[in-house]
Coordinates of C-alpha atoms in Angstrom, one line a residue:
Chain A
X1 CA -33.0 -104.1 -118.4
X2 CA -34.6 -104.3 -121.9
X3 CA -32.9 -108.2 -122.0
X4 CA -34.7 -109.1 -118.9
X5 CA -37.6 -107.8 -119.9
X6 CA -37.7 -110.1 -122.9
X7 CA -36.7 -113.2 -120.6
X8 CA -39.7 -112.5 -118.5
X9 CA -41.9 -112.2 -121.6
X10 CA -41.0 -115.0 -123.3
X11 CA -40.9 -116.8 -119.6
X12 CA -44.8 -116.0 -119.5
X13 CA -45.2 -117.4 -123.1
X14 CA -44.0 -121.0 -122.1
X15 CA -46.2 -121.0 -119.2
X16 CA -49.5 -120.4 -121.3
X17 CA -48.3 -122.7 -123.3
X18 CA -47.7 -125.1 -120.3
X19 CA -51.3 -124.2 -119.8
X20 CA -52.5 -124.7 -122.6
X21 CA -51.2 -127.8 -123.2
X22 CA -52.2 -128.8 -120.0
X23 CA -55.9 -128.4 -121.0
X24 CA -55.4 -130.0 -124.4
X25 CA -54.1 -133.1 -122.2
X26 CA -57.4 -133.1 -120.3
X27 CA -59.4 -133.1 -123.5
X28 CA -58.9 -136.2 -124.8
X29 CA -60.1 -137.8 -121.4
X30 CA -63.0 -136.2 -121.9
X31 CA -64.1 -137.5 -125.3
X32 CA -63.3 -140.8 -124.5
X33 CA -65.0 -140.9 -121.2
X34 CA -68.2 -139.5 -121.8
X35 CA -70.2 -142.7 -122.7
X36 CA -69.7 -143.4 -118.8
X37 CA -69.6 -139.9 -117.7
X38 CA -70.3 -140.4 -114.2
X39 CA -67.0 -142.4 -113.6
X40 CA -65.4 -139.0 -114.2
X41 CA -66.1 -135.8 -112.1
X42 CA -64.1 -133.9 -114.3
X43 CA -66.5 -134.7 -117.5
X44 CA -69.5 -134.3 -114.9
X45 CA -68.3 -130.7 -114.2
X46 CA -67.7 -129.7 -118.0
X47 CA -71.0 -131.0 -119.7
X48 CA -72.7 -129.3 -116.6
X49 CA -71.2 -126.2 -118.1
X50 CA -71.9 -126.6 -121.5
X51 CA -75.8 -127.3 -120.8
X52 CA -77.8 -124.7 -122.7
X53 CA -76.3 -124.6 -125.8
X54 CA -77.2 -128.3 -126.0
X55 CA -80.7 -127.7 -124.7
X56 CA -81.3 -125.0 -127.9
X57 CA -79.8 -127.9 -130.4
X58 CA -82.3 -130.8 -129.3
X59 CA -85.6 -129.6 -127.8
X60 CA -86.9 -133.0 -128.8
X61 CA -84.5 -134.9 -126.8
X62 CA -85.5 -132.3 -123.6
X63 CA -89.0 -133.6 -123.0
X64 CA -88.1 -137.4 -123.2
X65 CA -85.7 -136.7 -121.0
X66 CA -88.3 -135.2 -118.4
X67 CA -89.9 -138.3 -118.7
X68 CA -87.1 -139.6 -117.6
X69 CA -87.1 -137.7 -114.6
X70 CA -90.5 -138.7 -113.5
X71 CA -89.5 -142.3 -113.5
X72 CA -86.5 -141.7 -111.5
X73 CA -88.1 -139.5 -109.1
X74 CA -90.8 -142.0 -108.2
X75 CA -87.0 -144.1 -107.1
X76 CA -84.9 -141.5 -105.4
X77 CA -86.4 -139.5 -103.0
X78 CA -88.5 -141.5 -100.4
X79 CA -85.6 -143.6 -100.3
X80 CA -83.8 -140.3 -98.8
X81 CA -86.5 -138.8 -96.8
X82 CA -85.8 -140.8 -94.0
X83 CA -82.0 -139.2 -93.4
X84 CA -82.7 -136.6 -90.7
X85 CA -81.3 -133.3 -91.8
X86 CA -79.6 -131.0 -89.3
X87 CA -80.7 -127.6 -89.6
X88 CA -83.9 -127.8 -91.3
X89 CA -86.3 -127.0 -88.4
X90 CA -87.0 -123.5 -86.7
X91 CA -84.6 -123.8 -83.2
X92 CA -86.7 -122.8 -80.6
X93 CA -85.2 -120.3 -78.4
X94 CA -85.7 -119.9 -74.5
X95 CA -86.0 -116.5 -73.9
X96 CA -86.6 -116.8 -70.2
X97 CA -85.0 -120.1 -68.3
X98 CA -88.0 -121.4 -67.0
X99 CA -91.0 -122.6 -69.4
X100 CA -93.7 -124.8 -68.6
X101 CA -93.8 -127.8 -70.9
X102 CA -97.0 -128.7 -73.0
X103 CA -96.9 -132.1 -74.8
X104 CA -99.6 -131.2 -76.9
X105 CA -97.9 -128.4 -78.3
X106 CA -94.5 -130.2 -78.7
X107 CA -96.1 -133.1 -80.7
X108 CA -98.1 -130.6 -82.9
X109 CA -95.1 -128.5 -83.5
X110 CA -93.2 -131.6 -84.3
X111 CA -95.1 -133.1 -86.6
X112 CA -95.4 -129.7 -88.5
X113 CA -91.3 -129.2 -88.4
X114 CA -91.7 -133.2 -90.1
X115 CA -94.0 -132.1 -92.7
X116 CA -92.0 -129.1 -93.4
X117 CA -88.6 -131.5 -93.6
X118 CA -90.4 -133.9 -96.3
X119 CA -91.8 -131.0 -98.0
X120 CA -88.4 -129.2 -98.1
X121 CA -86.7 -132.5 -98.6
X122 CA -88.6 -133.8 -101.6
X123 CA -88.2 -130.0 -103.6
X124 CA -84.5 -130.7 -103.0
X125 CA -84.1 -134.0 -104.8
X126 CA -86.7 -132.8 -107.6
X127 CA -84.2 -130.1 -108.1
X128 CA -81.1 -132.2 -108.0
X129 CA -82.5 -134.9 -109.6
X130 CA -83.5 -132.8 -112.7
X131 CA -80.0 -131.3 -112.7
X132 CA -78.6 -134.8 -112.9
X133 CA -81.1 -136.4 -115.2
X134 CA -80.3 -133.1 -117.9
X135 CA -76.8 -133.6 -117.4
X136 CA -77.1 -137.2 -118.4
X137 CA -79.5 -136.5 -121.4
X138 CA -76.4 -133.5 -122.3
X139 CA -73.8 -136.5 -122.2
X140 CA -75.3 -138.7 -123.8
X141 CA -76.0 -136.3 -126.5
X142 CA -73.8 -135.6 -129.5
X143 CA -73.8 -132.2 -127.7
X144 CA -71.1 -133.0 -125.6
X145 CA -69.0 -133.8 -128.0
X146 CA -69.4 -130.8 -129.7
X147 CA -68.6 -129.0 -127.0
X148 CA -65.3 -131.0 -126.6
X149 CA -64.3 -130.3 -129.9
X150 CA -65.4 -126.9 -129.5
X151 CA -62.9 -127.0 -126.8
X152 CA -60.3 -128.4 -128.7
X153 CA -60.7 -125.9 -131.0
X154 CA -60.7 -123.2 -128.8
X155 CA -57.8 -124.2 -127.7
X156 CA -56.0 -124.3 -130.8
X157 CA -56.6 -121.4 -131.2
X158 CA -55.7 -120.1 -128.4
X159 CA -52.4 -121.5 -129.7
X160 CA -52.2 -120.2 -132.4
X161 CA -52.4 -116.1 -131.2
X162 CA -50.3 -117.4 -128.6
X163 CA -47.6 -118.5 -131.4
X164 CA -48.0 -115.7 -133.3
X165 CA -47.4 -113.8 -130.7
X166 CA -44.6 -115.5 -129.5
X167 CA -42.9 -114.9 -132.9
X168 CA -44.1 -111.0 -132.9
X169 CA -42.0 -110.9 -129.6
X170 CA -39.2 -112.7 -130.9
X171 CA -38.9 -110.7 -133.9
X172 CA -38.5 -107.5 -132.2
X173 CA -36.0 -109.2 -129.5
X174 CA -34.0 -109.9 -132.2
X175 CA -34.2 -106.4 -133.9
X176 CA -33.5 -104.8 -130.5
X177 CA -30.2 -107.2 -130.2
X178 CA -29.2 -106.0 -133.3
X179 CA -29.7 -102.3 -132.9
X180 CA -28.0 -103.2 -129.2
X181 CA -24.9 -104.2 -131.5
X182 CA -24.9 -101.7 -134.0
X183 CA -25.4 -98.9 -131.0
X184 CA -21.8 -99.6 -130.2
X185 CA -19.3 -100.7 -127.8
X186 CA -20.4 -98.5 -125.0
X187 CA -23.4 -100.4 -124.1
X188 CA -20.7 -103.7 -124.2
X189 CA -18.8 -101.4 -121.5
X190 CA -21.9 -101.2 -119.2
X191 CA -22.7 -105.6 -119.3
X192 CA -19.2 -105.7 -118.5
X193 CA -19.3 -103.7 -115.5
X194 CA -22.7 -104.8 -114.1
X195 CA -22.6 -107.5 -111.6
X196 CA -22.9 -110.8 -113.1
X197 CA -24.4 -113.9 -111.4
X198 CA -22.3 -116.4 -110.7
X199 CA -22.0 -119.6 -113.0
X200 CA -22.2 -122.9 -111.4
X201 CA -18.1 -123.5 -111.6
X202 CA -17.9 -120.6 -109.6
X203 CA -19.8 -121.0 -107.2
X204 CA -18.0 -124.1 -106.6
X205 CA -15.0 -122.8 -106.3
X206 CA -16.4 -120.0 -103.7
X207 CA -17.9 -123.4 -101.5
X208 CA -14.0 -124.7 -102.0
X209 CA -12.3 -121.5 -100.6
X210 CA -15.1 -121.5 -97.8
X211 CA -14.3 -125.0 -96.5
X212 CA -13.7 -125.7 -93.6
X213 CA -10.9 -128.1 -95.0
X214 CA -9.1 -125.4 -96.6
X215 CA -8.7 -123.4 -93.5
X216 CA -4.9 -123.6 -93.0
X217 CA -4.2 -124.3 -97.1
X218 CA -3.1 -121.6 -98.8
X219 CA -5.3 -120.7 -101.5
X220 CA -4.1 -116.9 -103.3
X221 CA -0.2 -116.5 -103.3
X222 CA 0.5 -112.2 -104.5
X223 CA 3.4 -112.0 -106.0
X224 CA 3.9 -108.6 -105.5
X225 CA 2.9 -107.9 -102.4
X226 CA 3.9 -111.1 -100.8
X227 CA 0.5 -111.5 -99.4
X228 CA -0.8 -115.3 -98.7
X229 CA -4.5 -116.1 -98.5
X230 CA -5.6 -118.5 -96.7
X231 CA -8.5 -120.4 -96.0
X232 CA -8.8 -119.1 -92.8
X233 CA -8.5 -115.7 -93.3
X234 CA -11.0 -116.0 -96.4
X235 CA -13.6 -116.8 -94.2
X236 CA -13.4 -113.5 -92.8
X237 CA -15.8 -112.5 -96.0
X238 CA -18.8 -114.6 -94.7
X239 CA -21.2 -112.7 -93.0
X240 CA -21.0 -111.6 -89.6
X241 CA -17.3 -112.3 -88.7
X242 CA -14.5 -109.9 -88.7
X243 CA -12.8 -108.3 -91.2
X244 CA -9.0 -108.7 -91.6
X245 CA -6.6 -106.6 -92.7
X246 CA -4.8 -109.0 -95.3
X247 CA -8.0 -109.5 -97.3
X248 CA -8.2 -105.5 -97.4
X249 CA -4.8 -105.4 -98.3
X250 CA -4.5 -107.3 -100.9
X251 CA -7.9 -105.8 -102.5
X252 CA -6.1 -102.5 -102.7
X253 CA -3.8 -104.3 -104.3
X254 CA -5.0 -106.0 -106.7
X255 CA -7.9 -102.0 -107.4
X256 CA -3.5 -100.7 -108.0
X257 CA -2.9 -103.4 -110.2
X258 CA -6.3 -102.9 -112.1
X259 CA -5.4 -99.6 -112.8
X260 CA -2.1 -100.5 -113.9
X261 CA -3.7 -102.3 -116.3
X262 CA -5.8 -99.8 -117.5
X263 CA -4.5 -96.5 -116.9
X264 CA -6.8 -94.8 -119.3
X265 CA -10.0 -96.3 -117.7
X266 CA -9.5 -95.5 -114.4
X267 CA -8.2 -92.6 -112.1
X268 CA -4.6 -92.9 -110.8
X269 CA -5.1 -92.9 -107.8
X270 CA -2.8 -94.4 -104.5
X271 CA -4.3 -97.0 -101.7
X272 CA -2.4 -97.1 -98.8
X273 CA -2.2 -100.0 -96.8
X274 CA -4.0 -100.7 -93.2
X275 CA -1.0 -100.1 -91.4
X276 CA -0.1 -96.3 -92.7
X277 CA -2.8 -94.8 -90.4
X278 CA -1.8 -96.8 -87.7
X279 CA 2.2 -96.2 -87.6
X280 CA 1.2 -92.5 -89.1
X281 CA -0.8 -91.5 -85.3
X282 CA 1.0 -93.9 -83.5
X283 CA 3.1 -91.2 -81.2
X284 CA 1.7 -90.0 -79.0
X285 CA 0.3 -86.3 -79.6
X286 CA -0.7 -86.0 -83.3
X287 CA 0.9 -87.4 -86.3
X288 CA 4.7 -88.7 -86.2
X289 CA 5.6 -88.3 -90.4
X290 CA 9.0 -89.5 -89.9
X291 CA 7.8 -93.1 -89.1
X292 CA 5.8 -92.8 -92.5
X293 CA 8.8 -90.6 -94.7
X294 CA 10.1 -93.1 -96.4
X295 CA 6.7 -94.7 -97.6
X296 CA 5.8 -92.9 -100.0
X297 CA 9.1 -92.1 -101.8
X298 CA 9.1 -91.5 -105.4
X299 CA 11.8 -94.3 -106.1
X300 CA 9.6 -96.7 -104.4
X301 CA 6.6 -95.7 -106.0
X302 CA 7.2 -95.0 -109.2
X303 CA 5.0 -91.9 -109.5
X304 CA 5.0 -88.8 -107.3
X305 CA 2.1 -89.2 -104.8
X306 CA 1.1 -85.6 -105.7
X307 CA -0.1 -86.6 -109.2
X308 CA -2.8 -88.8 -108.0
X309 CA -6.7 -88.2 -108.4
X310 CA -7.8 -89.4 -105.2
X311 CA -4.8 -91.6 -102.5
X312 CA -7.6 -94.0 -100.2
X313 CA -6.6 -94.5 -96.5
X314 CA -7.9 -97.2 -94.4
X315 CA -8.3 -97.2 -91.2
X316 CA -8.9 -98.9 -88.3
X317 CA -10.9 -97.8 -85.8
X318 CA -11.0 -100.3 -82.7
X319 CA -13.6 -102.6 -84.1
X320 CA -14.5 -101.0 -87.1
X321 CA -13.4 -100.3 -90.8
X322 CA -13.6 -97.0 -92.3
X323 CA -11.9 -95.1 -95.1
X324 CA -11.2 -91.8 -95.8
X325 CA -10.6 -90.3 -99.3
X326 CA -8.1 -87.5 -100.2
X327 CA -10.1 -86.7 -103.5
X328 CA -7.8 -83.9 -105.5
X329 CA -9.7 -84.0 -108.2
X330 CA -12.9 -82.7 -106.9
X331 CA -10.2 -81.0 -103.7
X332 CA -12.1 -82.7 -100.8
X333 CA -11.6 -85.1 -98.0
X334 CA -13.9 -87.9 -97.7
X335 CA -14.7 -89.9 -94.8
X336 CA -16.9 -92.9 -95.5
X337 CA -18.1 -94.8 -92.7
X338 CA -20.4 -97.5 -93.5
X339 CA -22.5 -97.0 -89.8
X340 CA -22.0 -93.4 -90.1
X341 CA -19.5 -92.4 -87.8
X342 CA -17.7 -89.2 -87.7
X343 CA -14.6 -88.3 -86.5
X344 CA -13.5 -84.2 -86.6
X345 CA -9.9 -85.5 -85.5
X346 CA -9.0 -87.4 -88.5
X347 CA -9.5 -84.9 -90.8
X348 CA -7.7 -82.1 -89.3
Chain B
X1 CA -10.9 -109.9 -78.9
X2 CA -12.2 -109.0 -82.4
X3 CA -10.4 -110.4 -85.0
X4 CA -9.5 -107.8 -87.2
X5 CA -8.0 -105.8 -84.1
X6 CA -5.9 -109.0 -83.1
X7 CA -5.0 -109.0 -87.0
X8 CA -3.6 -105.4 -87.0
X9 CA -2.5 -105.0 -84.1
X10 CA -0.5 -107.7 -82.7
X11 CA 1.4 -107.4 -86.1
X12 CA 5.2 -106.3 -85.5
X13 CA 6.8 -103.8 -87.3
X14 CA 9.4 -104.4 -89.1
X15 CA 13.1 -103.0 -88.6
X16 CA 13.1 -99.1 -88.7
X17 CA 16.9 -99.5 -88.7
X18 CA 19.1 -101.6 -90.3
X19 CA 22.6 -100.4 -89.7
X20 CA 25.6 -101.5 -92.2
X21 CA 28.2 -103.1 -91.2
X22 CA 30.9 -101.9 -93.8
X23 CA 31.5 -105.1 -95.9
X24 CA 31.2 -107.8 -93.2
X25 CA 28.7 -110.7 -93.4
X26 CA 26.1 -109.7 -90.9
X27 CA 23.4 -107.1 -90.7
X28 CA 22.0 -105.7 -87.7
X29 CA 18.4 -106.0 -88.1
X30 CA 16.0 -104.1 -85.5
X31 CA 12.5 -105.5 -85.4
X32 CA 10.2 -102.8 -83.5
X33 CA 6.6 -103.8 -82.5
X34 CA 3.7 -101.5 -82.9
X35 CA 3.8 -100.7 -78.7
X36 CA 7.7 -99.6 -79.7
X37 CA 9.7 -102.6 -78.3
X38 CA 12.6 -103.0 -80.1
X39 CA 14.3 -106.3 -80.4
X40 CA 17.6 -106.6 -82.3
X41 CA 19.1 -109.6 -84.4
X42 CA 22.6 -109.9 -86.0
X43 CA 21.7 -112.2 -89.0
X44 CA 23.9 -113.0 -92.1
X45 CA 23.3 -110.9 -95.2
X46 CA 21.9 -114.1 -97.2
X47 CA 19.7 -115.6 -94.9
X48 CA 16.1 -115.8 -95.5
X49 CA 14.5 -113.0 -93.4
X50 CA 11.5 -116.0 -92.7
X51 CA 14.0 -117.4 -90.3
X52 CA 14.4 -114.0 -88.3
X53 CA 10.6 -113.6 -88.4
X54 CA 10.0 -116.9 -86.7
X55 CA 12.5 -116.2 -84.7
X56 CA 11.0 -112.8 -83.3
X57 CA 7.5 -114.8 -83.2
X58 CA 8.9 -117.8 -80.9
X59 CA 10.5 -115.5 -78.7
X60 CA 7.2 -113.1 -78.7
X61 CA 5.1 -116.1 -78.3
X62 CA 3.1 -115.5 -80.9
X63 CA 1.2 -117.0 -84.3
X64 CA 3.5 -116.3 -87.5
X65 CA 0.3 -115.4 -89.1
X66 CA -1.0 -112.7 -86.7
X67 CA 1.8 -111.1 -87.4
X68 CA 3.1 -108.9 -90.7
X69 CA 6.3 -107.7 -91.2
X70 CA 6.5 -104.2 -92.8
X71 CA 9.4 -102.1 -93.5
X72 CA 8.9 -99.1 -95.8
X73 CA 5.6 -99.6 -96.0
X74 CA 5.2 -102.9 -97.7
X75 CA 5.2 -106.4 -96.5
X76 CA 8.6 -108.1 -95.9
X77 CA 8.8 -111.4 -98.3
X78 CA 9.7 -114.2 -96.1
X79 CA 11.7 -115.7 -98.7
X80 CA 13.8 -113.0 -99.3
X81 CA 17.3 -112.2 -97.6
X82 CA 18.1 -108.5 -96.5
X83 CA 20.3 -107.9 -99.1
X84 CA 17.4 -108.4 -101.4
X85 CA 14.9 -106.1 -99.4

């Protein structure tokens, strides 16, 4: 947990500094562009930002640029008054379907919905025009600049917390993997047995065993219990088909063999195979031991089957897998069914 | 048919009985099927028992690999004779 918690951190510190770096890329576009600035919307947008600190710096350079405005508004907006605008004027509503029409009235009321469209009209270009004009005067200011390296600075800064603390993080990573190693191999017992994601060789090989290709190839040859695998009956994993025996088989198998291995990690325990139930209830009216008597027989074993912690039996219901559990250890029988089934005759 | 079912239980039983003859050459093997049809073969003592098994499955009509051999409980190596098992 605590090692994917640093991942994510340190994840989230390369992407501010993607960002950051990402603004420090548009910065330089800026200063170089602002001598033309309306070529650029993204310098447009910026300096429009930045407006009144520049405004405080040059006070002198504010009122020549209101000149400035006066001489282009006496350009722009008759120019523009003649574009109709859509929803300027009052919509008259009929309240009642019929009304008589005066012409008098609709010329007066027309010419005062004009009127009020050239008055409205002209306040909107003063208004845009002055936002324009200051934004130029801004630009063309050292201002701008300013606030670019202002920018740049801020930025750096940015980087520089962001860097220290990346390295704060770092640091205490590291001291956390160290106290991970010096806390002892039981915490290297626990990544063992977590599940680990697949590396990319892996995952080719699973692609290889699921082929269709591979279907009649025989992929897994057990020794022991002479059981083949092949493709075929591999693809009996993938979801939605039916489970077969062999694969269960040779599972158990291979759990024995594991514990085999390492007899002091896990409980001795005894899997039967799929086809002990089966031959076990086979008869006709309860359980038939003699078919299974010899199954289980010391010699063949090599332990006595009452020395076991817990002996699994599978079994096969029809079209389902379940498995119950003679647990001595804890002296109970289990009966796991995956869709929760139950069955008072099995345990009896 | 679901295939874990045709898996499990189309799969015949191997021989409950195999029946000595003193010290001559061939065995009597006894292949029983899990609906308890017996079918017996008199086979040399160092044949392969993968003969006999194909054997039972052409005359059974039926896929070698549907079908698993047990005796005593564990699967019956093709590749071995009956001495051996």
């Amino acid at each position: 947990m605590v090692f994917f918690k640093w991942v994510l951190s340190f994840q989230g510190a390369l992407a501010g500094n993607r960002k950051r770096s990402g603004s420090e890329r548009c910065n330089p576009h800026f200063n170089h562009k602002n001598k033309t600035p309306h070529s650029n919307p993204l310098v447009f947008q910026r300096s429009k930002k930045l407006r009144f600190s520049s405004m405080d710096q040059s006070p002198e350079k504010a009122s020549s640029s209101l000149n400035d405005t006066v001489s282009r508004l006496s350009r722009y907006p008759d120019s523009r008054l003649h574009v109709p605008k859509e929803v300027q004027a009052p919509v008259k509503h009929l309240k009642f379907g019929l009304s008589i029409p005066n012409p008098n009235h609709d010329f007066l009321s027309k010419k005062l919905s004009d009127a009020k469209k050239k008055a409205f009209g002209s306040f909107k270009y003063i208004n845009k025009d002055k936002e324009v004009v200051t934004v130029e005067k801004d630009d063309e200011d050292s201002g701008s600049w300013l606030m670019a390296d202002a920018f740049d600075k801020l930025s750096l800064n940015h980087s520089d917390n962001d860097s220290k603390a990346y390295n704060k993080l770092l640091k205490s990573a590291e001291r956390r993997t160290n106290k991970l190693k010096d806390s002892g191999p039981q915490v290297k017992v626990v990544t063992h047995e977590l599940f680990v994601p697949l590396t990319k060789d892996e995952l080719a090989e699973v692609s290889y065993a699921f082929s269709a290709e591979n279907k009649k190839k025989i992929l897994v040859s057990h020794e022991n219990s002479s059981i083949d695998i092949r493709g075929e009956v591999l693809q009996c994993l993938k979801p939605g088909s039916w489970l077969s025996d062999e694969v269960i088989n040779l599972y158990l198998e291979l759990l024995k063999e594991r514990e085999n291995r390492e007899p002091k990690k896990f409980l001795k325990c005894h899997f039967f195979n799929t086809f002990f139930y089966k031959k076990l209830v086979s008869s006709e009216g309860g359980c038939n031991y003699k078919a299974v008597k010899r199954w289980t027989s010391q010699r063949k074993l090599g332990y006595c089957l009452f020395d076991c912690d817990k002996i699994f039996v599978p079994i096969h219901k029809d079209i389902h897998w379940c498995l119950a559990v003679i647990n001595k250890k804890d002296r109970k029988f289990q009966y796991l069914d995956s869709l929760r089934g139950r069955d008072g005759k099995l345990l009896c | 048919m679901p295939r874990s079912a045709a898996a499990s239980s189309s799969g015949g039983d191997d021989k409950a009985l195999t029946t000595a003859d003193g010290q001559s050459q061939i065995i009597q093997v006894c292949v029983k099927s899990q609906d308890g049809n017996k079918v017996v073969y008199n086979i040399k003592r160092h044949a392969k028992l993968i003969k006999l098994m194909h054997a039972y499955c052409r005359k059974k009509q039926l896929d070698i690999h549907t079908v698993r051999f047990i005796y005593e409980g564990h699967r019956v190596p093709g590749k071995y004779t009956s001495d051996q098992v």
